[in-house]
Amino acid sequence: MKLIVAYIRPEVLRNVKCALYARGIYSMSVTNVLGAGRQKGYTEVYRGIQTEVNLLKKLRLEIGISDELSAEAVQAIEDSARTGHEGDGVIFVLDIADCRRIRTGECL
Ligand SMILES: Nc1ncnc2c1ncn2[C@@H]1O[C@H](COP(=O)(O)OP(=O)(O)OP(=O)(O)O)[C@@H](O)[C@H]1O
Ligand SMILES: [Mg+2]
């Protein structure tokens, strides 16, 4: 069982949702976040000086998913979230020790 945590551009959410839905993946959480990657949130450096990191609006997508479906979901996110420009985001895959659906007590 995995937890996929993906940081994506807000404008690609619709595309990413479509890609996941097409694979039968509907369960997800999405939150607004501020973040920076290797460029520290800047596309230009004024006179070579940056005094602080510029945090940009991104979305954090979380999906709890079976081991079998995990790779397909990651590929779907990668393909549907890519614009080819810096700032497209990153995807992390975490191993999950346990889970519990509150209504039924079952796991995923
Ligand atoms: N190592 C990280 N840990 C946590 N969040 C990250 C990390 N890297 C990126 N993010 C999140 O992803 C967003 C987009 O990152 P970004 O795509 O700029 O990463 P990058 O490594 O700089 O890649 P690129 O060179 O393609 O821009 C960030 O604003 C941040 O929210
Ligand atoms: Mg970057």
Coordinates of C-alpha atoms and ligand atoms in Angstrom, one line a residue:
M1 CA 0.0 0.0 0.0
K2 CA 1.3 3.4 -1.0
L3 CA 0.6 7.1 -0.3
I4 CA 1.3 9.1 -3.4
V5 CA 2.1 12.7 -2.6
A6 CA 2.4 14.9 -5.7
Y7 CA 3.0 18.7 -6.0
I8 CA 1.5 20.0 -9.2
R9 CA 0.6 23.3 -10.8
P10 CA -3.0 24.4 -10.0
E11 CA -3.8 24.8 -13.7
V12 CA -3.2 21.1 -14.4
L13 CA -5.5 19.7 -11.8
R14 CA -8.4 19.2 -14.2
N15 CA -6.1 17.3 -16.6
V16 CA -4.6 15.2 -13.8
K17 CA -8.1 14.3 -12.5
C18 CA -9.2 13.2 -15.9
A19 CA -6.1 11.0 -16.3
L20 CA -6.8 9.3 -12.9
Y21 CA -10.5 8.9 -13.5
A22 CA -9.7 7.2 -16.8
R23 CA -7.9 4.6 -14.8
G24 CA -10.6 4.2 -12.2
I25 CA -8.8 6.1 -9.5
Y26 CA -11.3 8.5 -7.8
S27 CA -10.2 8.6 -4.1
M28 CA -7.8 11.6 -3.5
S29 CA -7.3 14.7 -1.4
V30 CA -6.1 18.0 -2.8
T31 CA -4.9 20.9 -0.7
N32 CA -3.5 24.3 -1.6
V33 CA 0.2 24.8 -0.6
L34 CA 3.0 27.2 -1.1
G35 CA 6.3 25.8 -2.3
A36 CA 9.6 26.2 -4.0
G37 CA 11.8 23.8 -5.8
R38 CA 15.4 24.1 -7.0
Q39 CA 14.9 27.5 -8.5
K40 CA 13.7 28.8 -5.2
G41 CA 10.4 29.9 -6.8
Y42 CA 12.1 32.4 -9.1
T43 CA 12.4 32.3 -12.9
E44 CA 14.8 35.3 -12.9
V45 CA 17.4 36.4 -10.5
Y46 CA 17.7 40.2 -10.2
R47 CA 21.4 41.1 -10.5
G48 CA 22.3 37.7 -9.3
I49 CA 20.8 38.3 -5.9
Q50 CA 18.0 36.6 -4.1
T51 CA 17.4 37.5 -0.5
E52 CA 14.7 35.0 0.2
V53 CA 12.9 32.0 -1.3
N54 CA 9.8 33.0 -3.3
L55 CA 7.0 30.5 -2.4
L56 CA 4.6 29.8 -5.3
K57 CA 1.1 28.5 -5.2
K58 CA 1.0 24.8 -5.9
L59 CA -1.4 21.9 -5.2
R60 CA -0.6 18.9 -3.0
L61 CA -2.4 15.8 -4.3
E62 CA -2.5 12.7 -2.0
I63 CA -3.7 9.3 -3.0
G64 CA -3.8 6.2 -0.8
I65 CA -3.6 3.3 -3.2
S66 CA -2.8 -0.4 -3.6
D67 CA 0.7 -1.5 -4.6
E68 CA -0.7 -2.8 -7.8
L69 CA -2.2 0.5 -9.0
S70 CA 0.5 2.7 -7.6
A71 CA 2.9 2.7 -10.6
E72 CA 0.1 3.4 -13.1
A73 CA -1.2 6.3 -11.0
V74 CA 2.2 7.8 -10.8
Q75 CA 2.7 7.6 -14.5
A76 CA -0.7 9.1 -15.1
I77 CA 0.1 12.1 -12.9
E78 CA 3.5 12.5 -14.5
D79 CA 2.1 12.5 -18.0
S80 CA -0.9 14.7 -17.3
A81 CA 0.9 17.3 -15.1
R82 CA 3.9 17.9 -17.4
T83 CA 4.1 21.2 -19.2
G84 CA 7.8 20.8 -19.8
H85 CA 8.7 24.0 -18.0
E86 CA 10.5 24.4 -14.6
G87 CA 8.0 24.2 -11.8
D88 CA 6.0 21.2 -13.0
G89 CA 6.4 19.6 -9.6
V90 CA 7.5 16.4 -8.0
I91 CA 5.9 13.1 -7.0
F92 CA 6.8 11.1 -3.9
V93 CA 5.7 7.6 -3.2
L94 CA 5.5 6.5 0.5
D95 CA 5.0 3.0 1.9
I96 CA 2.0 2.9 4.2
A97 CA 2.0 0.6 7.2
D98 CA -1.8 0.4 7.7
C99 CA -5.0 2.1 6.9
R100 CA -8.6 1.9 8.0
R101 CA -11.9 3.0 6.4
I102 CA -13.8 4.5 9.3
R103 CA -17.2 3.3 8.2
T104 CA -16.4 -0.4 7.6
G105 CA -13.1 -1.0 9.3
E106 CA -11.6 -2.4 6.1
C107 CA -8.4 -1.2 4.5
L108 CA -8.0 0.0 0.9
Ligands
LIG1 N1 12.1 18.2 -2.5 C1 10.9 18.7 -2.3 N2 10.2 18.6 -1.2 C2 9.0 19.1 -1.0 N3 8.3 19.7 -1.9 C3 8.9 19.9 -3.1 C4 10.2 19.4 -3.4 N4 10.6 19.8 -4.6 C5 9.5 20.4 -5.1 N5 8.5 20.5 -4.2 C6 7.2 21.1 -4.4 O1 6.9 21.1 -5.8 C7 6.7 22.4 -6.3 C8 7.3 22.5 -7.7 O2 8.7 22.1 -7.6 P1 9.6 22.2 -9.0 O3 8.9 21.5 -10.1 O4 10.0 23.6 -9.2 O5 10.8 21.3 -8.5 P2 12.2 21.3 -9.1 O6 13.0 20.2 -8.4 O7 12.8 22.7 -9.0 O8 12.0 20.9 -10.6 P3 12.2 21.8 -12.0 O9 13.7 21.9 -12.2 O10 11.5 21.0 -13.1 O11 11.5 23.1 -11.7 C9 7.4 23.3 -5.3 O12 6.9 24.6 -5.3 C10 7.1 22.5 -4.0 O13 5.8 22.8 -3.6
MG2 MG 11.8 24.2 -10.0

